[in-house]
Amino acid sequence: MNIDKTSTPTDVVVNPEAEKHGAVTAVDPRLLVREQGFAGYLVEFKRKLHSGDLGSIPVVIGLIIIAIVFQSLNSNFLSAQNLSNIAVAMVATGMMAVGIIFVLLLGEIDLSVGSVSGVSGAIVAVLTVTHGMNEWLAVIIALASGAAIGALHGFFFARIGAPAFAVTLAGLLFWLGFMLQLLGDQGTINLDSDGVVGKLTTYYFSDVAAAYGLAAVAVAGFFFSAFFDARRREAAGVPSRPLVDIVVRTILLAVVAFAAAVMFNEYKGLPLALVLFLVVLVVTDFVLRRTTYGRKIFALGGSVEASRRAGINVTAVRISVFSIAGTFAAVGGLFWASKIAAANQSAGAGDLLMNVIAAAVIGGTSLFGGRGRTWNALLGVMVIVSIQYGLALEGIATPIQYMITGGVLLATVVIDSVTRKTQKTAGRA
């Protein structure tokens, strides 16, 4: 049987019948589904359950449980206004989580993203309000600063050899001090709520066609991408998804997308913040899964030495990944500044760093490297912000919110650890 060279290790399963007789035969799950139909789905699900590879299923189930519990406690939880507010509130943390996912795929960590996000907001505020600079130019400088800060951290880690934990911990403290220095004694600089940054979280596409149009584009894009990918794989003689599988997945996506469109149109309309977040997720997912650069990142997360022997420039990739994390930290900082229409000394502090890391891990990205997708940021941040808003509706105190979020993160890390052990036992890690 031909093996697709672009497949990841999770694309290959063991033939159950061959395993009974002591033989191990590689079978692509797409081929299994094509040959056995619905029974193939059951075989694949049982295989994933046995090997501890359930992907995003636990997170989706968790979101459903969260919705049911909080809706039963307060009928306003699933209201259009509350869900729309959740969608906007999760973007700042979600953007930063996207950058963290790139770092986690290497098996490393970046503790500086909270402080870097604060620096980003402070730069824009100082340049535009204090010095009267054009806001677009100030935004570009803030994003470039985030990228440069991340690259600097990456240089000390990849070139000098200092541990990423220590380097970024130092960065957390240094850039926090730098932000406070920028803001000065006053500590807070208000931003124009009608400016570029101000509208990031306050602008809504009120025309109902916007939400429905985005839903239609998303569904059509998914279908044609999956369809032509299947045709390409079939032409290459490797396993591909049957058309009925693609249609079913497209229908499920359509139900979710158009339900969300209806919900947004019942309130203010489609939030600009969510549109930008979704665009970022699509682009970064393409980079990780469809480009040589993305495959290098996964390779480094699997084995640094093997990647080096394969000719990968380990230092360059590592520096670039930390630069990406710094860039998205800066992006998240702009959204946080937009949310409060100001840059202040509390920016990037509190539980922000933990929420960013938790969003990535809860969404399904492994702390041990080599496994994850940027879409994990969306699922993880939805869990965190949904819990926060649900508890807030019930008037639960902030300390309890911290403890519950910490408990969810601990449970996720435990599941991730158990999953890795199960996969090793199954011979898949």
Short mmCIF file of C-alpha atoms in Angstrom, two decimals:
data_model
loop_
_atom_site.label_atom_id
_atom_site.label_comp_id
_atom_site.label_asym_id
_atom_site.label_seq_id
_atom_site.Cartn_x
_atom_site.Cartn_y
_atom_site.Cartn_z
CA MET A 1 0.00 0.00 0.00
CA ASN A 2 1.26 3.48 -0.81
CA ILE A 3 1.88 5.75 2.16
CA ASP A 4 1.19 9.47 1.83
CA LYS A 5 4.42 11.30 2.53
CA THR A 6 2.51 14.31 3.86
CA SER A 7 0.65 12.31 6.48
CA THR A 8 1.37 12.80 10.14
CA PRO A 9 1.82 9.87 12.53
CA THR A 10 -1.82 10.17 13.56
CA ASP A 11 -2.87 9.41 9.99
CA VAL A 12 -1.83 5.77 10.27
CA VAL A 13 -3.60 3.16 12.36
CA VAL A 14 -3.13 -0.54 12.95
CA ASN A 15 -5.37 -2.96 11.08
CA PRO A 16 -7.47 -4.64 13.83
CA GLU A 17 -7.68 -7.96 12.00
CA ALA A 18 -3.95 -8.11 11.37
CA GLU A 19 -3.25 -7.17 14.97
CA LYS A 20 -5.19 -10.22 16.17
CA HIS A 21 -2.78 -12.44 14.29
CA GLY A 22 0.30 -10.65 15.58
CA ALA A 23 0.95 -8.71 12.38
CA VAL A 24 1.04 -4.92 12.27
CA THR A 25 -0.26 -3.37 9.05
CA ALA A 26 -0.43 0.39 8.55
CA VAL A 27 -3.91 1.51 7.51
CA ASP A 28 -4.85 5.14 6.88
CA PRO A 29 -8.15 6.00 8.64
CA ARG A 30 -9.42 7.63 5.44
CA LEU A 31 -8.99 4.30 3.66
CA LEU A 32 -10.68 2.51 6.55
CA VAL A 33 -13.71 4.78 6.31
CA ARG A 34 -13.83 4.50 2.52
CA GLU A 35 -13.78 0.70 2.62
CA GLN A 36 -16.06 0.08 5.62
CA GLY A 37 -18.33 3.15 5.65
CA PHE A 38 -20.02 3.85 8.99
CA ALA A 39 -18.41 0.77 10.50
CA GLY A 40 -15.07 2.32 9.65
CA TYR A 41 -15.94 5.35 11.75
CA LEU A 42 -16.67 3.08 14.71
CA VAL A 43 -13.41 1.19 14.27
CA GLU A 44 -11.47 4.46 14.04
CA PHE A 45 -13.22 5.90 17.13
CA LYS A 46 -12.49 2.75 19.15
CA ARG A 47 -8.87 2.90 18.02
CA LYS A 48 -8.58 6.54 19.12
CA LEU A 49 -10.26 5.77 22.44
CA HIS A 50 -7.87 2.87 23.05
CA SER A 51 -4.77 4.89 22.11
CA GLY A 52 -5.83 8.05 23.95
CA ASP A 53 -5.99 10.13 20.76
CA LEU A 54 -9.41 11.82 21.01
CA GLY A 55 -8.33 15.16 19.55
CA SER A 56 -10.80 17.97 20.23
CA ILE A 57 -13.68 15.71 21.26
CA PRO A 58 -13.19 16.20 25.04
CA VAL A 59 -13.07 20.00 24.61
CA VAL A 60 -16.25 20.07 22.52
CA ILE A 61 -18.01 17.87 25.07
CA GLY A 62 -16.74 20.19 27.79
CA LEU A 63 -18.16 23.24 26.02
CA ILE A 64 -21.55 21.53 25.70
CA ILE A 65 -21.53 20.68 29.41
CA ILE A 66 -20.54 24.26 30.30
CA ALA A 67 -23.40 25.62 28.20
CA ILE A 68 -25.94 23.25 29.74
CA VAL A 69 -24.84 23.91 33.33
CA PHE A 70 -24.71 27.70 33.13
CA GLN A 71 -27.88 27.95 31.06
CA SER A 72 -29.70 25.92 33.70
CA LEU A 73 -28.38 28.32 36.35
CA ASN A 74 -29.07 31.50 34.38
CA SER A 75 -31.24 31.74 31.27
CA ASN A 76 -29.17 34.71 30.01
CA PHE A 77 -26.04 32.62 29.45
CA LEU A 78 -27.04 31.52 25.94
CA SER A 79 -28.59 34.87 25.05
CA ALA A 80 -27.34 36.57 21.90
CA GLN A 81 -25.87 39.45 23.90
CA ASN A 82 -23.88 37.24 26.27
CA LEU A 83 -22.57 34.95 23.52
CA SER A 84 -21.59 37.94 21.41
CA ASN A 85 -19.77 39.47 24.38
CA ILE A 86 -17.95 36.16 24.94
CA ALA A 87 -16.93 36.07 21.27
CA VAL A 88 -15.35 39.54 21.52
CA ALA A 89 -13.80 39.03 24.96
CA MET A 90 -11.97 35.86 23.94
CA VAL A 91 -10.12 37.40 20.98
CA ALA A 92 -7.32 39.15 22.92
CA THR A 93 -6.37 36.02 24.87
CA GLY A 94 -6.96 33.87 21.79
CA MET A 95 -4.57 35.90 19.64
CA MET A 96 -1.84 35.52 22.24
CA ALA A 97 -2.61 31.79 22.56
CA VAL A 98 -1.96 31.36 18.82
CA GLY A 99 1.61 32.59 19.33
CA ILE A 100 2.06 30.39 22.39
CA ILE A 101 0.95 27.35 20.37
CA PHE A 102 3.86 27.87 17.97
CA VAL A 103 6.25 27.84 20.95
CA LEU A 104 4.57 24.84 22.60
CA LEU A 105 4.93 22.87 19.37
CA LEU A 106 8.68 23.14 19.92
CA GLY A 107 8.22 21.77 23.41
CA GLU A 108 9.21 25.15 24.91
CA ILE A 109 7.40 27.92 26.80
CA ASP A 110 7.24 31.73 26.63
CA LEU A 111 6.46 33.46 29.93
CA SER A 112 6.91 36.99 28.59
CA VAL A 113 3.82 37.30 26.39
CA GLY A 114 1.77 39.11 29.04
CA SER A 115 4.39 41.83 29.52
CA VAL A 116 4.99 42.09 25.76
CA SER A 117 1.27 42.65 25.22
CA GLY A 118 1.39 45.49 27.76
CA VAL A 119 4.36 47.06 25.96
CA SER A 120 2.42 46.94 22.69
CA GLY A 121 -0.52 48.88 24.10
CA ALA A 122 1.81 51.37 25.83
CA ILE A 123 3.75 52.04 22.61
CA VAL A 124 0.57 52.85 20.68
CA ALA A 125 -0.75 55.06 23.48
CA VAL A 126 2.47 57.03 23.91
CA LEU A 127 3.09 57.49 20.19
CA THR A 128 -0.47 58.51 19.29
CA VAL A 129 -1.64 60.43 22.34
CA THR A 130 1.59 61.91 23.70
CA HIS A 131 3.46 62.45 20.43
CA GLY A 132 0.55 62.77 17.97
CA MET A 133 1.78 60.09 15.58
CA ASN A 134 -0.52 58.57 12.95
CA GLU A 135 -2.29 55.64 14.61
CA TRP A 136 -1.71 53.18 11.78
CA LEU A 137 2.03 53.87 11.90
CA ALA A 138 2.00 53.48 15.68
CA VAL A 139 0.26 50.10 15.36
CA ILE A 140 2.87 48.92 12.85
CA ILE A 141 5.68 50.00 15.19
CA ALA A 142 4.01 48.19 18.11
CA LEU A 143 3.69 44.95 16.12
CA ALA A 144 7.26 45.24 14.84
CA SER A 145 8.42 45.78 18.43
CA GLY A 146 6.63 42.59 19.51
CA ALA A 147 8.32 40.64 16.71
CA ALA A 148 11.74 42.09 17.61
CA ILE A 149 11.29 41.31 21.32
CA GLY A 150 10.33 37.73 20.50
CA ALA A 151 13.30 37.37 18.17
CA LEU A 152 15.58 38.67 20.93
CA HIS A 153 14.27 36.03 23.32
CA GLY A 154 14.71 33.42 20.60
CA PHE A 155 18.29 34.53 20.01
CA PHE A 156 19.28 34.02 23.65
CA PHE A 157 17.55 30.64 23.64
CA ALA A 158 18.55 29.26 20.25
CA ARG A 159 21.95 30.86 19.69
CA ILE A 160 23.31 31.37 23.21
CA GLY A 161 21.73 28.22 24.62
CA ALA A 162 19.98 29.74 27.64
CA PRO A 163 16.79 27.88 28.73
CA ALA A 164 13.65 29.38 27.22
CA PHE A 165 11.99 29.36 30.64
CA ALA A 166 14.74 31.52 32.16
CA VAL A 167 15.04 33.84 29.16
CA THR A 168 11.32 34.58 28.93
CA LEU A 169 10.98 34.87 32.71
CA ALA A 170 13.63 37.58 32.58
CA GLY A 171 11.71 39.08 29.67
CA LEU A 172 8.52 39.09 31.72
CA LEU A 173 10.19 41.27 34.37
CA PHE A 174 12.20 43.47 31.99
CA TRP A 175 9.34 44.33 29.65
CA LEU A 176 6.98 44.90 32.55
CA GLY A 177 9.39 47.51 33.84
CA PHE A 178 9.80 48.94 30.33
CA MET A 179 6.01 49.31 30.01
CA LEU A 180 5.78 51.11 33.34
CA GLN A 181 8.60 53.42 32.25
CA LEU A 182 6.78 54.23 29.00
CA LEU A 183 3.53 55.06 30.76
CA GLY A 184 5.27 57.30 33.27
CA ASP A 185 4.02 58.51 36.62
CA GLN A 186 0.44 58.95 35.44
CA GLY A 187 0.20 55.21 34.72
CA THR A 188 -2.77 55.41 32.36
CA ILE A 189 -3.15 56.89 28.89
CA ASN A 190 -6.65 56.92 27.41
CA LEU A 191 -7.10 56.02 23.75
CA ASP A 192 -9.52 57.38 21.20
CA SER A 193 -12.47 54.96 21.24
CA ASP A 194 -13.17 55.82 17.59
CA GLY A 195 -9.58 55.23 16.50
CA VAL A 196 -8.01 52.20 14.83
CA VAL A 197 -7.27 50.40 18.09
CA GLY A 198 -10.49 51.52 19.75
CA LYS A 199 -12.65 49.97 17.03
CA LEU A 200 -10.96 46.58 17.22
CA THR A 201 -13.44 45.44 19.88
CA THR A 202 -16.27 47.94 19.41
CA TYR A 203 -16.97 47.74 15.69
CA TYR A 204 -19.72 45.43 14.44
CA PHE A 205 -20.88 44.70 10.89
CA SER A 206 -24.54 45.52 11.46
CA ASP A 207 -25.72 44.39 8.02
CA VAL A 208 -27.18 40.89 8.42
CA ALA A 209 -25.53 39.92 5.12
CA ALA A 210 -22.10 40.15 6.77
CA ALA A 211 -22.65 37.33 9.27
CA TYR A 212 -24.48 35.13 6.78
CA GLY A 213 -21.89 35.89 4.11
CA LEU A 214 -19.00 34.89 6.38
CA ALA A 215 -20.82 31.68 7.30
CA ALA A 216 -21.38 30.88 3.61
CA VAL A 217 -17.73 31.61 2.74
CA ALA A 218 -16.51 29.43 5.61
CA VAL A 219 -18.71 26.50 4.63
CA ALA A 220 -17.89 26.77 0.92
CA GLY A 221 -14.18 27.18 1.66
CA PHE A 222 -14.16 24.10 3.86
CA PHE A 223 -16.01 21.98 1.31
CA PHE A 224 -13.88 22.91 -1.70
CA SER A 225 -10.66 22.63 0.30
CA ALA A 226 -11.60 19.16 1.52
CA PHE A 227 -12.94 18.11 -1.89
CA PHE A 228 -9.89 19.14 -3.90
CA ASP A 229 -7.57 17.73 -1.25
CA ALA A 230 -9.37 14.39 -1.58
CA ARG A 231 -9.09 14.57 -5.37
CA ARG A 232 -5.38 15.38 -5.12
CA ARG A 233 -4.76 12.46 -2.75
CA GLU A 234 -6.82 10.11 -4.93
CA ALA A 235 -4.87 11.13 -8.03
CA ALA A 236 -1.65 10.45 -6.15
CA GLY A 237 -2.89 6.98 -5.25
CA VAL A 238 -3.03 7.57 -1.49
CA PRO A 239 -6.01 7.21 0.88
CA SER A 240 -8.57 10.01 0.71
CA ARG A 241 -11.88 10.86 2.35
CA PRO A 242 -15.00 9.69 0.50
CA LEU A 243 -17.37 12.37 -0.81
CA VAL A 244 -20.10 11.44 1.66
CA ASP A 245 -17.66 12.01 4.54
CA ILE A 246 -16.85 15.50 3.23
CA VAL A 247 -20.54 16.32 2.75
CA VAL A 248 -21.43 15.25 6.30
CA ARG A 249 -18.62 17.34 7.77
CA THR A 250 -19.69 20.30 5.65
CA ILE A 251 -23.29 20.02 6.83
CA LEU A 252 -22.19 19.96 10.47
CA LEU A 253 -20.04 23.04 9.92
CA ALA A 254 -22.93 24.78 8.13
CA VAL A 255 -25.25 24.17 11.08
CA VAL A 256 -22.76 25.69 13.53
CA ALA A 257 -21.76 28.59 11.26
CA PHE A 258 -25.28 29.71 10.36
CA ALA A 259 -26.52 29.26 13.94
CA ALA A 260 -23.72 31.61 15.02
CA ALA A 261 -24.69 34.05 12.25
CA VAL A 262 -28.31 34.10 13.47
CA MET A 263 -27.13 34.71 17.01
CA PHE A 264 -24.85 37.62 16.06
CA ASN A 265 -27.57 39.26 13.99
CA GLU A 266 -29.94 39.14 16.95
CA TYR A 267 -27.60 41.47 18.85
CA LYS A 268 -25.30 44.07 17.23
CA GLY A 269 -24.12 42.08 14.25
CA LEU A 270 -20.85 40.38 13.33
CA PRO A 271 -17.94 41.57 15.53
CA LEU A 272 -14.85 42.78 13.69
CA ALA A 273 -12.68 41.25 16.42
CA LEU A 274 -14.01 37.76 15.74
CA VAL A 275 -13.53 38.13 11.98
CA LEU A 276 -9.87 39.08 12.47
CA PHE A 277 -9.37 36.18 14.87
CA LEU A 278 -10.83 33.67 12.43
CA VAL A 279 -8.66 35.01 9.60
CA VAL A 280 -5.59 34.59 11.79
CA LEU A 281 -6.59 31.01 12.65
CA VAL A 282 -7.09 30.07 9.00
CA VAL A 283 -3.77 31.59 7.90
CA THR A 284 -1.70 30.15 10.75
CA ASP A 285 -3.31 26.72 10.39
CA PHE A 286 -2.38 26.76 6.71
CA VAL A 287 1.20 27.73 7.57
CA LEU A 288 1.57 24.93 10.10
CA ARG A 289 -0.10 22.14 8.13
CA ARG A 290 0.57 23.03 4.49
CA THR A 291 4.00 24.61 4.34
CA THR A 292 7.56 23.35 4.69
CA TYR A 293 8.12 25.82 7.51
CA GLY A 294 5.22 24.36 9.47
CA ARG A 295 6.54 20.82 9.04
CA LYS A 296 9.93 21.97 10.34
CA ILE A 297 8.27 23.24 13.52
CA PHE A 298 6.54 19.90 14.09
CA ALA A 299 9.80 18.09 13.34
CA LEU A 300 11.65 20.12 15.96
CA GLY A 301 8.93 19.36 18.48
CA GLY A 302 9.45 15.67 17.78
CA SER A 303 13.23 15.53 17.90
CA VAL A 304 15.74 18.37 17.72
CA GLU A 305 18.69 16.14 16.90
CA ALA A 306 16.82 14.27 14.15
CA SER A 307 15.74 17.61 12.68
CA ARG A 308 19.30 18.90 12.72
CA ARG A 309 20.54 15.76 10.94
CA ALA A 310 17.76 16.19 8.38
CA GLY A 311 19.24 19.56 7.43
CA ILE A 312 16.80 21.85 9.24
CA ASN A 313 18.26 25.14 10.45
CA VAL A 314 17.24 24.64 14.07
CA THR A 315 18.46 28.05 15.26
CA ALA A 316 16.61 30.00 12.58
CA VAL A 317 13.34 28.15 13.11
CA ARG A 318 13.50 28.59 16.88
CA ILE A 319 14.19 32.33 16.63
CA SER A 320 11.38 32.78 14.11
CA VAL A 321 8.92 30.90 16.31
CA PHE A 322 9.64 33.13 19.32
CA SER A 323 9.34 36.14 17.03
CA ILE A 324 5.89 34.91 15.97
CA ALA A 325 4.92 34.52 19.63
CA GLY A 326 6.05 38.09 20.32
CA THR A 327 4.07 39.38 17.35
CA PHE A 328 0.86 37.75 18.49
CA ALA A 329 1.48 38.94 22.04
CA ALA A 330 1.60 42.48 20.62
CA VAL A 331 -1.61 41.85 18.66
CA GLY A 332 -3.31 40.62 21.82
CA GLY A 333 -2.08 43.73 23.64
CA LEU A 334 -3.81 45.95 21.08
CA PHE A 335 -7.07 44.11 21.62
CA TRP A 336 -6.73 44.45 25.40
CA ALA A 337 -6.06 48.17 25.00
CA SER A 338 -9.12 48.42 22.75
CA LYS A 339 -11.29 46.65 25.29
CA ILE A 340 -10.62 49.25 28.00
CA ALA A 341 -9.86 52.11 25.58
CA ALA A 342 -6.61 52.77 27.41
CA ALA A 343 -3.10 51.59 28.18
CA ASN A 344 -2.44 51.26 31.88
CA GLN A 345 -0.04 49.71 34.37
CA SER A 346 -2.19 46.61 34.90
CA ALA A 347 -1.95 45.60 31.25
CA GLY A 348 -0.50 42.11 30.84
CA ALA A 349 -0.66 41.41 34.55
CA GLY A 350 -2.95 39.27 36.70
CA ASP A 351 -4.01 35.94 35.28
CA LEU A 352 -3.47 36.86 31.61
CA LEU A 353 -0.33 34.74 31.10
CA MET A 354 -1.89 31.71 32.74
CA ASN A 355 -5.08 32.11 30.70
CA VAL A 356 -3.08 32.29 27.48
CA ILE A 357 -1.15 29.12 28.24
CA ALA A 358 -4.29 27.44 29.56
CA ALA A 359 -6.20 28.29 26.38
CA ALA A 360 -3.56 26.59 24.24
CA VAL A 361 -3.32 23.50 26.45
CA ILE A 362 -7.04 23.12 27.14
CA GLY A 363 -7.69 23.39 23.40
CA GLY A 364 -5.53 20.32 22.78
CA THR A 365 -1.95 21.52 22.26
CA SER A 366 0.55 19.32 24.07
CA LEU A 367 2.93 20.81 26.61
CA PHE A 368 5.49 18.24 25.48
CA GLY A 369 5.74 19.50 21.90
CA GLY A 370 4.95 18.11 18.48
CA ARG A 371 1.15 18.02 18.76
CA GLY A 372 -1.36 20.82 18.28
CA ARG A 373 -3.12 23.17 15.88
CA THR A 374 -3.81 26.88 16.05
CA TRP A 375 -7.54 26.10 16.11
CA ASN A 376 -6.85 24.77 19.62
CA ALA A 377 -6.60 28.42 20.68
CA LEU A 378 -10.23 28.99 19.69
CA LEU A 379 -11.55 25.96 21.58
CA GLY A 380 -9.42 26.60 24.67
CA VAL A 381 -10.23 30.28 25.00
CA MET A 382 -13.92 29.52 24.49
CA VAL A 383 -13.78 27.20 27.51
CA ILE A 384 -11.97 29.74 29.71
CA VAL A 385 -14.06 32.80 28.80
CA SER A 386 -17.32 30.83 28.92
CA ILE A 387 -16.50 29.71 32.47
CA GLN A 388 -15.57 33.27 33.45
CA TYR A 389 -18.76 34.77 32.04
CA GLY A 390 -20.91 31.99 33.46
CA LEU A 391 -19.47 32.47 36.93
CA ALA A 392 -19.80 36.25 36.61
CA LEU A 393 -23.50 35.90 35.81
CA GLU A 394 -23.87 33.94 39.03
CA GLY A 395 -21.95 36.56 40.98
CA ILE A 396 -19.15 34.16 41.88
CA ALA A 397 -16.16 35.95 43.39
CA THR A 398 -12.92 36.33 41.40
CA PRO A 399 -10.89 34.06 43.75
CA ILE A 400 -13.30 31.20 43.04
CA GLN A 401 -13.02 31.88 39.31
CA TYR A 402 -9.23 31.58 39.58
CA MET A 403 -9.51 28.29 41.45
CA ILE A 404 -11.97 26.80 38.96
CA THR A 405 -9.87 27.87 35.96
CA GLY A 406 -6.78 26.41 37.65
CA GLY A 407 -8.62 23.15 38.27
CA VAL A 408 -9.63 22.94 34.60
CA LEU A 409 -6.02 23.56 33.53
CA LEU A 410 -4.70 20.91 35.93
CA ALA A 411 -7.24 18.38 34.64
CA THR A 412 -6.19 19.16 31.06
CA VAL A 413 -2.49 18.73 31.80
CA VAL A 414 -3.18 15.43 33.55
CA ILE A 415 -5.20 14.23 30.55
CA ASP A 416 -2.37 15.30 28.24
CA SER A 417 0.17 13.35 30.31
CA VAL A 418 -2.02 10.26 30.47
CA THR A 419 -2.65 10.53 26.72
CA ARG A 420 1.07 10.55 25.97
CA LYS A 421 1.62 7.48 28.16
CA THR A 422 -1.28 5.70 26.49
CA GLN A 423 0.05 6.53 23.04
CA LYS A 424 3.49 5.24 23.98
CA THR A 425 1.89 2.03 25.19
CA ALA A 426 0.04 1.80 21.88
CA GLY A 427 3.29 2.41 20.01
CA ARG A 428 2.22 5.78 18.56
CA ALA A 429 4.49 8.28 20.29
#
